[in-house]
PDB file of C-alpha atoms and ligand atoms in Angstrom:
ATOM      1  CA  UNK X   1       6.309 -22.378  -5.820  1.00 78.00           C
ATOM      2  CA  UNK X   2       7.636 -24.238  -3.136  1.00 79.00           C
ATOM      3  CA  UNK X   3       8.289 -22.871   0.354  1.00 87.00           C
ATOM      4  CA  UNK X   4       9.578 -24.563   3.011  1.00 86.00           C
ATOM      5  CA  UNK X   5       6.777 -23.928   6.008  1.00 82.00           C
ATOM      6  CA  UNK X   6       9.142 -22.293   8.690  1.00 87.00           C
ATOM      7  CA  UNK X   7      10.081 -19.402   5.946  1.00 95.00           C
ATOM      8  CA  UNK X   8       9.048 -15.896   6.219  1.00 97.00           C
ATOM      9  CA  UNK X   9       6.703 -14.361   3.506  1.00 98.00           C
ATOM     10  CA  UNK X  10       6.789 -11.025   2.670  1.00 98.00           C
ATOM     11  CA  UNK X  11       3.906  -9.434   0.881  1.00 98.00           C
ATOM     12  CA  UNK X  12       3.931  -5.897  -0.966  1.00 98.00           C
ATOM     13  CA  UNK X  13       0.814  -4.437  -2.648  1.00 99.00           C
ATOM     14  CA  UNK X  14       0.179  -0.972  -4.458  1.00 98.00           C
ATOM     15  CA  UNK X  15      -3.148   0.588  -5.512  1.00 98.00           C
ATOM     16  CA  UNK X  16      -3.761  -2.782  -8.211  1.00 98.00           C
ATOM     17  CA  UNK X  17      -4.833  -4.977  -5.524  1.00 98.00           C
ATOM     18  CA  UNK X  18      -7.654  -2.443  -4.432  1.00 98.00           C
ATOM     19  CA  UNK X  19      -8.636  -1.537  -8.071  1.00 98.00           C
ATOM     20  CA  UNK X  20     -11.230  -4.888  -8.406  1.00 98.00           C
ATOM     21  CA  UNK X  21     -12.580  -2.972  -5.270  1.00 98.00           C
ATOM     22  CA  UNK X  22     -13.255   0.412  -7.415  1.00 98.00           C
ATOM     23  CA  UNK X  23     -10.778   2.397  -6.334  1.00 98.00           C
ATOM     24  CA  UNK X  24      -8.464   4.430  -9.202  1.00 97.00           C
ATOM     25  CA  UNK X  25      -4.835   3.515  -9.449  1.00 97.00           C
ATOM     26  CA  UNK X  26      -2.005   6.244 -10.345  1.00 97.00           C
ATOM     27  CA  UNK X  27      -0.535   5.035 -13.561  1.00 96.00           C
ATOM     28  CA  UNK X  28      -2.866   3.446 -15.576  1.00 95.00           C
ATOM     29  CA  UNK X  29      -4.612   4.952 -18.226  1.00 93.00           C
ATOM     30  CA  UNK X  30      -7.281   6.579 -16.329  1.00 92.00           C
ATOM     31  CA  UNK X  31      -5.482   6.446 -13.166  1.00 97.00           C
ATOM     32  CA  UNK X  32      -5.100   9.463 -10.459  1.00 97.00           C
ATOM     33  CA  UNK X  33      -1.953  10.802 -11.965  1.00 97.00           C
ATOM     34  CA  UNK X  34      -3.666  11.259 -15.504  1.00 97.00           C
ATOM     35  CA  UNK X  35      -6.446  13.880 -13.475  1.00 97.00           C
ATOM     36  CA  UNK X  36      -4.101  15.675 -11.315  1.00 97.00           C
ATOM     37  CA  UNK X  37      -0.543  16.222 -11.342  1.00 97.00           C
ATOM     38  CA  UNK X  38       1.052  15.121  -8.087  1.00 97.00           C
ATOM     39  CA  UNK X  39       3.125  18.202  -7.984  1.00 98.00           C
ATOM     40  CA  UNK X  40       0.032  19.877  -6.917  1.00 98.00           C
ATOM     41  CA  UNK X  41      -1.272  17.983  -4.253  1.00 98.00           C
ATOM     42  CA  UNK X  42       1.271  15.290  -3.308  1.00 98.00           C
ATOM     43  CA  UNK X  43       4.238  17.167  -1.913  1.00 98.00           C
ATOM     44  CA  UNK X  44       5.014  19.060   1.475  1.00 97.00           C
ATOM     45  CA  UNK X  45       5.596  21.730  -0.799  1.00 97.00           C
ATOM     46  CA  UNK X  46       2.090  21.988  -2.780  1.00 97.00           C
ATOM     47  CA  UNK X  47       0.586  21.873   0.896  1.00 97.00           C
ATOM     48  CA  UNK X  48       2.272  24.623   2.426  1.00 95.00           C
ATOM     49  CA  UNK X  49       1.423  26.522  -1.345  1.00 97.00           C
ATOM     50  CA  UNK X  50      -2.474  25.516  -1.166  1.00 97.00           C
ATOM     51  CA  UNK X  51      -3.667  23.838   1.626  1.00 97.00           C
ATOM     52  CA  UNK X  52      -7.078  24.034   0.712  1.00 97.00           C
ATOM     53  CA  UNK X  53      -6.652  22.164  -2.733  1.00 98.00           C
ATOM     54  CA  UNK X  54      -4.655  19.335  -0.800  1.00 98.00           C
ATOM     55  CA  UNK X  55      -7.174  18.619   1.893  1.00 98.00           C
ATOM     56  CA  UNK X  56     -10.429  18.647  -1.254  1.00 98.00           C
ATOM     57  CA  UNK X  57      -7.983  16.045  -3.078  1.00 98.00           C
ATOM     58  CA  UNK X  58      -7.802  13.964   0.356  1.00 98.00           C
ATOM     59  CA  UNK X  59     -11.464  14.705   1.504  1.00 98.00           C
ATOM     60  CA  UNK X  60     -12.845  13.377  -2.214  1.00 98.00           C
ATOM     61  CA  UNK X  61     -10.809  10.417  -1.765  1.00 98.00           C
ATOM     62  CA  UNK X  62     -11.646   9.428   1.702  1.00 98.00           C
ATOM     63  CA  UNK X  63     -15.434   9.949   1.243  1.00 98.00           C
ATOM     64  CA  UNK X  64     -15.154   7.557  -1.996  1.00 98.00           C
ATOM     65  CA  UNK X  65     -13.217   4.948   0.211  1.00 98.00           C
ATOM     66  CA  UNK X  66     -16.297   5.508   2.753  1.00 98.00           C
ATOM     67  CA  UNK X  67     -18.313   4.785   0.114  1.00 98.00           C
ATOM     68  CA  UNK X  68     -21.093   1.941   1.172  1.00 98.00           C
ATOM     69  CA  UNK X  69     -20.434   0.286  -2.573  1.00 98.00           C
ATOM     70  CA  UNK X  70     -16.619  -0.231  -1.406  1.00 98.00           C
ATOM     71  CA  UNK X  71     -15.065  -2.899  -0.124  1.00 98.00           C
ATOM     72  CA  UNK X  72     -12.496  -5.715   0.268  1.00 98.00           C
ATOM     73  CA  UNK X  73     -11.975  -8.110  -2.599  1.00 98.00           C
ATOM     74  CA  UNK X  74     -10.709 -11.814  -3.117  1.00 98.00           C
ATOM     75  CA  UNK X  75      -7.087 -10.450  -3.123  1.00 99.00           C
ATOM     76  CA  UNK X  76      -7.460  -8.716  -0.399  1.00 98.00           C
ATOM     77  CA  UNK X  77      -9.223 -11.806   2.061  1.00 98.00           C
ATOM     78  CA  UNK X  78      -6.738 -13.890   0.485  1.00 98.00           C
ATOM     79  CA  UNK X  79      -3.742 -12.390   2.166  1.00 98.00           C
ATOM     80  CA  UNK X  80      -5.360 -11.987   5.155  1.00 98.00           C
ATOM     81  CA  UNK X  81      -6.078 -15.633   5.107  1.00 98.00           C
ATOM     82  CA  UNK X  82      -2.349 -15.949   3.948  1.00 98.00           C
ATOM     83  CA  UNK X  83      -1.025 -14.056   7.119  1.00 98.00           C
ATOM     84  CA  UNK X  84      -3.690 -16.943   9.336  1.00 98.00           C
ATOM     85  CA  UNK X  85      -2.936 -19.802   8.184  1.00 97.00           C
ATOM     86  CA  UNK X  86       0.671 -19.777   6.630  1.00 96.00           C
ATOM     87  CA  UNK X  87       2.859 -21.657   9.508  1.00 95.00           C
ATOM     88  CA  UNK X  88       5.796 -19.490   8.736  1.00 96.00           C
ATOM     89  CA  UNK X  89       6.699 -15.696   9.687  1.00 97.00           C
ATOM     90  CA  UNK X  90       4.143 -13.399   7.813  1.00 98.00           C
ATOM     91  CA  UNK X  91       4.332  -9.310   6.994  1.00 98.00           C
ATOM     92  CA  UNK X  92       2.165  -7.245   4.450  1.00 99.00           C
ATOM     93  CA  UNK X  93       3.491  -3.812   3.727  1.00 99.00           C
ATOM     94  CA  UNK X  94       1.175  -1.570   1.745  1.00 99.00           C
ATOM     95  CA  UNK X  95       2.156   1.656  -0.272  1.00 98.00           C
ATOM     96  CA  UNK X  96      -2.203   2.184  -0.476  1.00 98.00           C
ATOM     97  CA  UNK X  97      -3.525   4.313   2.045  1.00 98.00           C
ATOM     98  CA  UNK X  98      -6.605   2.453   1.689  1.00 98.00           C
ATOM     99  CA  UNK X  99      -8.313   0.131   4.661  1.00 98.00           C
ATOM    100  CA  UNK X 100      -9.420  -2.505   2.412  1.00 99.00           C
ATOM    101  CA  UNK X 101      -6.383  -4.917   3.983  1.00 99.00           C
ATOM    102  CA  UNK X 102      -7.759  -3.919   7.311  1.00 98.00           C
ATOM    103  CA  UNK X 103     -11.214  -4.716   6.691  1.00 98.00           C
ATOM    104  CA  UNK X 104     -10.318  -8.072   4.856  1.00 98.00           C
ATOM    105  CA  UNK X 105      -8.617  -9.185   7.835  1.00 98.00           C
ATOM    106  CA  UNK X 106      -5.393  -8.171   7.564  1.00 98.00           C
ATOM    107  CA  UNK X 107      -3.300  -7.640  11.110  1.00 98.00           C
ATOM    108  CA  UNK X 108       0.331  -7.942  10.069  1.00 98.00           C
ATOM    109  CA  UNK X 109       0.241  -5.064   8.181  1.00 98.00           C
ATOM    110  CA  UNK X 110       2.588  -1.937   7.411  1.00 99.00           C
ATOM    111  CA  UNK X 111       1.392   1.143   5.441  1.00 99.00           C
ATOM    112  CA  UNK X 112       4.660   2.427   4.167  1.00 98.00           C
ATOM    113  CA  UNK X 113       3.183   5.468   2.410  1.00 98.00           C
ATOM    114  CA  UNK X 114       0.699   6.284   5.232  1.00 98.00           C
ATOM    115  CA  UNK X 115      -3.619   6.002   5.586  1.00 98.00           C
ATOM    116  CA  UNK X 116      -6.291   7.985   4.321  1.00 98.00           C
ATOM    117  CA  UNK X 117      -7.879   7.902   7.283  1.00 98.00           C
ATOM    118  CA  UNK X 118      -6.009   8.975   9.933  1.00 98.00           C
ATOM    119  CA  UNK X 119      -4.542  12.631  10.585  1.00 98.00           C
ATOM    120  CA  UNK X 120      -1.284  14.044  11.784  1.00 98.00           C
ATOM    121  CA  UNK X 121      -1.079  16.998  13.684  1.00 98.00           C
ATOM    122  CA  UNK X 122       1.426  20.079  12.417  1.00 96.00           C
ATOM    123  CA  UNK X 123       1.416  21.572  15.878  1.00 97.00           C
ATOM    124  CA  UNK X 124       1.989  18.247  18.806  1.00 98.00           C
ATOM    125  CA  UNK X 125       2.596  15.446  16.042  1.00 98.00           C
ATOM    126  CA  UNK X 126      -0.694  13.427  17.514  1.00 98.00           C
ATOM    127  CA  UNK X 127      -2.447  11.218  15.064  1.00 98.00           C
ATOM    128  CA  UNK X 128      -6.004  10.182  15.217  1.00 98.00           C
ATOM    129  CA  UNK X 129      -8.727   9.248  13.013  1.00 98.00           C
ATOM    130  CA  UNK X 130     -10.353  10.905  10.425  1.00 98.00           C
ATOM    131  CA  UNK X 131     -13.178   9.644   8.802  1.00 98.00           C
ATOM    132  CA  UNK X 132     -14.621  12.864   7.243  1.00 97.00           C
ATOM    133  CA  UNK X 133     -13.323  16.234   5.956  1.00 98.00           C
ATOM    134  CA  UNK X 134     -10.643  18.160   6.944  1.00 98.00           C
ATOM    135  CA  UNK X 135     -10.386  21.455   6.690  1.00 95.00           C
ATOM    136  CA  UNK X 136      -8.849  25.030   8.157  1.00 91.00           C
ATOM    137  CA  UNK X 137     -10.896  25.056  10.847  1.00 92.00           C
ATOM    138  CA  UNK X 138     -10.496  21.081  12.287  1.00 96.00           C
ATOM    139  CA  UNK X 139      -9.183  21.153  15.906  1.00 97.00           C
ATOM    140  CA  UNK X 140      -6.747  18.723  16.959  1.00 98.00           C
ATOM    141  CA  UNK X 141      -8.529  16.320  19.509  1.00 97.00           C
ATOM    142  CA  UNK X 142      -4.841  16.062  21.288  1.00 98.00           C
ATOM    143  CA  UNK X 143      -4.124  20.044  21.689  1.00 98.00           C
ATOM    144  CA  UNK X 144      -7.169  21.429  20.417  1.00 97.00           C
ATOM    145  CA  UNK X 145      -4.925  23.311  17.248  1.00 97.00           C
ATOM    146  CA  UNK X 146      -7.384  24.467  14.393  1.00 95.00           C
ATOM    147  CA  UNK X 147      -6.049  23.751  10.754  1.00 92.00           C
ATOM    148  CA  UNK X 148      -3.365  22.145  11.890  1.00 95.00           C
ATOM    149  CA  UNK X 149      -4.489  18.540  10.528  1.00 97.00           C
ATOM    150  CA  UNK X 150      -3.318  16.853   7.196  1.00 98.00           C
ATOM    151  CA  UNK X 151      -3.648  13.717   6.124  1.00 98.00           C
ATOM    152  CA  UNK X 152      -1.228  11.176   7.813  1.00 98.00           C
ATOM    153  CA  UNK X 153      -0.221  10.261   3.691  1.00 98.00           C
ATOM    154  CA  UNK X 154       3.489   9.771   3.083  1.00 98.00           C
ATOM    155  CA  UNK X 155       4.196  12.619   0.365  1.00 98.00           C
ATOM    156  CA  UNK X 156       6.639  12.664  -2.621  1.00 98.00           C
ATOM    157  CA  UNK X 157       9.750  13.752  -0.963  1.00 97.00           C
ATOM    158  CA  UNK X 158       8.993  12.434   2.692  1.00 98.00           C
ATOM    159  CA  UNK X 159      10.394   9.324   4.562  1.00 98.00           C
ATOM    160  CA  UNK X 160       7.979   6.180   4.156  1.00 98.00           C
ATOM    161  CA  UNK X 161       6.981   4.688   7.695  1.00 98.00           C
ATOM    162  CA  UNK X 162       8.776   1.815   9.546  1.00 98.00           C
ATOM    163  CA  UNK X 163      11.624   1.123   6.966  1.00 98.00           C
ATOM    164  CA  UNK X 164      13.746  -0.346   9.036  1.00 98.00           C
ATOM    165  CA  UNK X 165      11.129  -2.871   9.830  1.00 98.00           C
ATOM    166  CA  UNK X 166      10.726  -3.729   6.109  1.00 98.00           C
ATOM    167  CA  UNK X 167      14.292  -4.246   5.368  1.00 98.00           C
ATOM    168  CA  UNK X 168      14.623  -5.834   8.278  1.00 98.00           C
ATOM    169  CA  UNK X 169      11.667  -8.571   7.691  1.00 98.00           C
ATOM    170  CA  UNK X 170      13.204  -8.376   3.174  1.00 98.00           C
ATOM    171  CA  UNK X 171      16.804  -9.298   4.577  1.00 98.00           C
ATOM    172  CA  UNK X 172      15.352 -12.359   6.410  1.00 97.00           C
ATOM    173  CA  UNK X 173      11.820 -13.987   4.355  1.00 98.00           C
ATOM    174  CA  UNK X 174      12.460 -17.245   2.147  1.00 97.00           C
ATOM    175  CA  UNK X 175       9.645 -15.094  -0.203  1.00 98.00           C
ATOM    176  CA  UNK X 176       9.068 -11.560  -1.368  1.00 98.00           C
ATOM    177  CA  UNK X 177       5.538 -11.309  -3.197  1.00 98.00           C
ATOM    178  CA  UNK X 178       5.090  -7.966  -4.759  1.00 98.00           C
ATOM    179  CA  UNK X 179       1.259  -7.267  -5.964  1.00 98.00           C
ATOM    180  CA  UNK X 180      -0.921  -4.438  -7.596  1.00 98.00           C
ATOM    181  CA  UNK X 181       1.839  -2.022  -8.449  1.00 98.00           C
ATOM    182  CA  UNK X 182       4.174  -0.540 -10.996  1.00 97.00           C
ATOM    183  CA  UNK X 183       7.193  -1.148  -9.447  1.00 96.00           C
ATOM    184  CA  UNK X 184       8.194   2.820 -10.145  1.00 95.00           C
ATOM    185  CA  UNK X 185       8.030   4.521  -6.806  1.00 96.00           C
ATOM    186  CA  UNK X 186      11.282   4.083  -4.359  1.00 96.00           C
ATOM    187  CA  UNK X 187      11.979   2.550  -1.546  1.00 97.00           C
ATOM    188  CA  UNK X 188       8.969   0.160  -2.320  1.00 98.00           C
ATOM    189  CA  UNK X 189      10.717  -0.707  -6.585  1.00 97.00           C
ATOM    190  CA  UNK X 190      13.587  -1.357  -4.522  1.00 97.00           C
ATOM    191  CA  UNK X 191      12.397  -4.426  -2.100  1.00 98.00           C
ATOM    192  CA  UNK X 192      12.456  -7.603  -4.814  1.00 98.00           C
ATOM    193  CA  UNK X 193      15.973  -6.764  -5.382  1.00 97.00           C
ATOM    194  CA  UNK X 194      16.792  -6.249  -1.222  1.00 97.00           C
ATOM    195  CA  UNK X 195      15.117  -9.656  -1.010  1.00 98.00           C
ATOM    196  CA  UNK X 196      17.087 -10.958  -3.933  1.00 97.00           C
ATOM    197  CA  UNK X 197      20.100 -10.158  -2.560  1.00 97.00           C
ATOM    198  CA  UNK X 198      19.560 -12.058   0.778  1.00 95.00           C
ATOM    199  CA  UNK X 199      18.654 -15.041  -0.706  1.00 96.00           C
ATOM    200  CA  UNK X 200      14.514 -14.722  -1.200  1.00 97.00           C
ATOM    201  CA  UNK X 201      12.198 -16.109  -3.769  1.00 97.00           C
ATOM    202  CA  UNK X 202      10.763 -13.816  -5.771  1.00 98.00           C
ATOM    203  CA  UNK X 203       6.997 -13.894  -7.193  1.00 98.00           C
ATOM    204  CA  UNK X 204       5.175 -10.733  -9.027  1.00 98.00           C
ATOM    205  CA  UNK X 205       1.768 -11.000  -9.103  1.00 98.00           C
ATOM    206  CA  UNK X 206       0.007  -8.727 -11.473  1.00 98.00           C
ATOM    207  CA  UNK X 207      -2.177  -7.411 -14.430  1.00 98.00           C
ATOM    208  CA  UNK X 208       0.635  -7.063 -16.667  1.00 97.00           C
ATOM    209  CA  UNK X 209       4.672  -7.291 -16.425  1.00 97.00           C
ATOM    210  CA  UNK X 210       6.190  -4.113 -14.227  1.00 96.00           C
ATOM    211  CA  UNK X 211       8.870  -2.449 -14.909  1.00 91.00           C
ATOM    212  CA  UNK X 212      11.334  -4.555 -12.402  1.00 90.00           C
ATOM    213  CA  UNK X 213       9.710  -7.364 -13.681  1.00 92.00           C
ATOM    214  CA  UNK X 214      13.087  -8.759 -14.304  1.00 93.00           C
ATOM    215  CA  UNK X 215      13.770  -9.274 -10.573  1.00 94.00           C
ATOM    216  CA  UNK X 216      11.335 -11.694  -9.931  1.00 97.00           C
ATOM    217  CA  UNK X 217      12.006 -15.519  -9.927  1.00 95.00           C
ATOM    218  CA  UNK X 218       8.126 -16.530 -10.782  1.00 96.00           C
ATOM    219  CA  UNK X 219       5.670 -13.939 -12.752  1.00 97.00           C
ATOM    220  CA  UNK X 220       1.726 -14.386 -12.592  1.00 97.00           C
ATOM    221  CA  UNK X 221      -0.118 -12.170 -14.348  1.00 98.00           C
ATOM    222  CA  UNK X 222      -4.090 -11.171 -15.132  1.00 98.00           C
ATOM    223  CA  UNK X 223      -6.251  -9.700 -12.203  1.00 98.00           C
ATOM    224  CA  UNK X 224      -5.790  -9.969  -9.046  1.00 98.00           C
ATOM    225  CA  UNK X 225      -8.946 -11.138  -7.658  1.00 98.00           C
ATOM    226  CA  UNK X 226      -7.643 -14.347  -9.145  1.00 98.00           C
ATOM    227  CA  UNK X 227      -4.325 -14.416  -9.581  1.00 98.00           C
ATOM    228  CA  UNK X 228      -4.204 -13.800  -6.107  1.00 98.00           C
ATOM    229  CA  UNK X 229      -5.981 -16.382  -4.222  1.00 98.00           C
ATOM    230  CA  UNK X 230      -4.570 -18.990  -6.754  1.00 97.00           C
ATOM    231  CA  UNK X 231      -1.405 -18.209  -5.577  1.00 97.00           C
ATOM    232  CA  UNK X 232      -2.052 -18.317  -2.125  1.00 97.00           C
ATOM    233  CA  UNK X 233      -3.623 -21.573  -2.400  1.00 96.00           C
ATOM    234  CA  UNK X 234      -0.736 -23.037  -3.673  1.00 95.00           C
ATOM    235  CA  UNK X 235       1.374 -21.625  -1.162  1.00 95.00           C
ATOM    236  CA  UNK X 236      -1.032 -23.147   1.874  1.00 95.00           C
ATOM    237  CA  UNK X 237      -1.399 -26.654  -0.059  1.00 92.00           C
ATOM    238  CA  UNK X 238       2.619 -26.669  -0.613  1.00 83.00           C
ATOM    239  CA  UNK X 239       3.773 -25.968   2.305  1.00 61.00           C
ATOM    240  CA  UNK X 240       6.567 -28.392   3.174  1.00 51.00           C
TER     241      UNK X 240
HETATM  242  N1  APR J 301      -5.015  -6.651 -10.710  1.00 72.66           N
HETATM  243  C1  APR J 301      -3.669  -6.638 -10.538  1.00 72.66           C
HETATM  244  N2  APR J 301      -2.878  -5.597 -10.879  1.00 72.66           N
HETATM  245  C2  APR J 301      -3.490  -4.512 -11.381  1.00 72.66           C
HETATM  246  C3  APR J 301      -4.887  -4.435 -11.577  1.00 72.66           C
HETATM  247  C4  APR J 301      -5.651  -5.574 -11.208  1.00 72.66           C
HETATM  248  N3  APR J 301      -6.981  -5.604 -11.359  1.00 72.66           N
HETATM  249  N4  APR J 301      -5.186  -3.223 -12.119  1.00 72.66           N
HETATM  250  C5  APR J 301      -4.016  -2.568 -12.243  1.00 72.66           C
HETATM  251  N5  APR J 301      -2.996  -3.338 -11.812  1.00 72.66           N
HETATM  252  C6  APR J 301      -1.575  -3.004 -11.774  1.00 72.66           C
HETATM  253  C7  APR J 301      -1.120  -2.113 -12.907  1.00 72.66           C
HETATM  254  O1  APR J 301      -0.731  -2.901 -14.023  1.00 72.66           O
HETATM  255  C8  APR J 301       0.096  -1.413 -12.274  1.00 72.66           C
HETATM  256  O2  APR J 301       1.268  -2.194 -12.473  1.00 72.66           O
HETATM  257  O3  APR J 301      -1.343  -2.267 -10.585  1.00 72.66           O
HETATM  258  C9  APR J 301      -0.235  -1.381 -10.789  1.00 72.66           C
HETATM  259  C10 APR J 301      -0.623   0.000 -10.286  1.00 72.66           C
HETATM  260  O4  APR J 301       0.514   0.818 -10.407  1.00 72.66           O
HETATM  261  P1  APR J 301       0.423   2.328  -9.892  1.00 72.66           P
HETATM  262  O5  APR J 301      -0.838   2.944 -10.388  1.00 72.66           O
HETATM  263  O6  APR J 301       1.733   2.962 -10.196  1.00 72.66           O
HETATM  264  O7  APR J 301       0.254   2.190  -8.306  1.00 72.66           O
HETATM  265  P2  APR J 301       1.395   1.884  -7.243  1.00 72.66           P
HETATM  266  O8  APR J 301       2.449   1.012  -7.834  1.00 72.66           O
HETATM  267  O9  APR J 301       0.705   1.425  -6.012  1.00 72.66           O
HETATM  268  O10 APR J 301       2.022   3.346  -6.968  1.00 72.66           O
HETATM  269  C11 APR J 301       3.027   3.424  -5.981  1.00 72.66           C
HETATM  270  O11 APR J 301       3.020   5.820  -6.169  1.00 72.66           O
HETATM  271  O12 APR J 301       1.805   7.730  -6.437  1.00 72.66           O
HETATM  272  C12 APR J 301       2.473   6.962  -5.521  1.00 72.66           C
HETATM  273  O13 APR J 301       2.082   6.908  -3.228  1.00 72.66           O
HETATM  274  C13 APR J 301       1.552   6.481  -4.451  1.00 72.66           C
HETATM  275  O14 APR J 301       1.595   4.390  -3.277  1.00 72.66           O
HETATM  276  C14 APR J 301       1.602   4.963  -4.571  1.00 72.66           C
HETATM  277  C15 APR J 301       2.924   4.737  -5.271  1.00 72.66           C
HETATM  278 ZN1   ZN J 302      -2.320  18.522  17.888  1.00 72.66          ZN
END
């Protein structure tokens, strides 16, 4: 992959690039979406219905993020080292709500879909972090509201965060690198072809062949704790 060294790079990774690090992806086989059906807990709608079962679906998964056993892996420090030393124009957007970019390093990051943990305030719109349970009762530390906190995740049906960013940085990188994810949710199945269109590169990196595989110029596939940093590495030493 060649890459002229004054070109922008554009990054996007879903829940595969965090799965090395032991956290559950949607659509594999025993992924998220085979335990619970995202109509119930993934939707403005299935909060207003049950709040409670929303917030124990968001609590479980922030305490096993907080887990001491979890942690950034080689894809993860790979990008961040990526976003350092590539000479270029850098961006990662993320559809994970995860911090494992964060923790590896990563500063030039979006999180289209939102983080696990922060929270967003129903009654003034404040966000702040949340690193343990929410619940009816949580006051707001900006007005003080009880049970007015839910996660600040991007549900089914909502607007992802700082699009115009992302198209912005897609209509203008020399390479669009899409990692760790199905390609099946929009706007995020949409970018290789938004890059495509203005001219980018194209390069999926990922266990197996999504399905927009067909969009991308350059495929590498197996795990990403090496697929990854092999990739990156090529990038750095290539650099023209
Ligand atoms: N290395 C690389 N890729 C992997 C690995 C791995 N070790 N393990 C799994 N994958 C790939 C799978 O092959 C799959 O293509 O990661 C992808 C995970 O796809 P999904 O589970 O659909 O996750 P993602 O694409 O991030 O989902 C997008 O859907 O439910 C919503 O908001 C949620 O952000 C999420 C969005
Ligand atoms: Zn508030």
């Amino acid at each position: 992959m060649e890459l002229a060294s004054r070109q922008a790079i554009v990054v996007l990774t879903g829940a595969g690039i965090s799965k090395e690090s032991g956290l559950e992806t949607f659509r594999d086989e025993d992924g998220i979406w085979s335990k619970v059906k995202l109509e119930d807990v993934a939707t403005p709608e299935a909060f207003q219905r049950d709040p409670a079962l929303v917030q124990a679906f968001y609590n479980q998964r922030r305490r096993g993020l907080l887990a001491a056993d979890i942690g950034p892996n080689a894809a993860h420090t790979a990008l961040a080292r990526l976003e350092r030393d590539w000479p270029g124009p850098f961006l990662l957007v993320t559809q994970n709500i995860d911090d494992l970019h964060e923790r590896a390093g990563s500063k030039k990051l979006i999180h289209m879909h939102g983080e696990l943990l922060k929270a967003l305030c129903l009654a003034c719109g404040g966000k702040s972090p949340c690193r343990s349970d929410l619940g009816a009762a949580t006051p707001c530390p900006h007005c003080g509201s009880e049970g007015q906190l839910r996660p600040d995740v991007v549900w089914f049906g909502e607007m992802p965060y700082q699009m115009e960013r992302i198209y912005e940085a897609l209509g203008t990188c020399g390479l669009f690198v899409s990692t760790g994810t199905s390609g099946t949710v929009y706007p995020a199945a949409g970018f290789a072809g938004e890059a495509r269109q203005c001219g980018a590169q194209t390069a999926e990196l990922n266990l197996e062949r999504s399905g927009n595989g067909a969009l991308f110029s350059e495929g590498r596939y197996g795990p990403a704790t090496q697929i990854v940093p092999a990739f990156v590495d090529e990038l750095l030493s290539g650099a023209v």
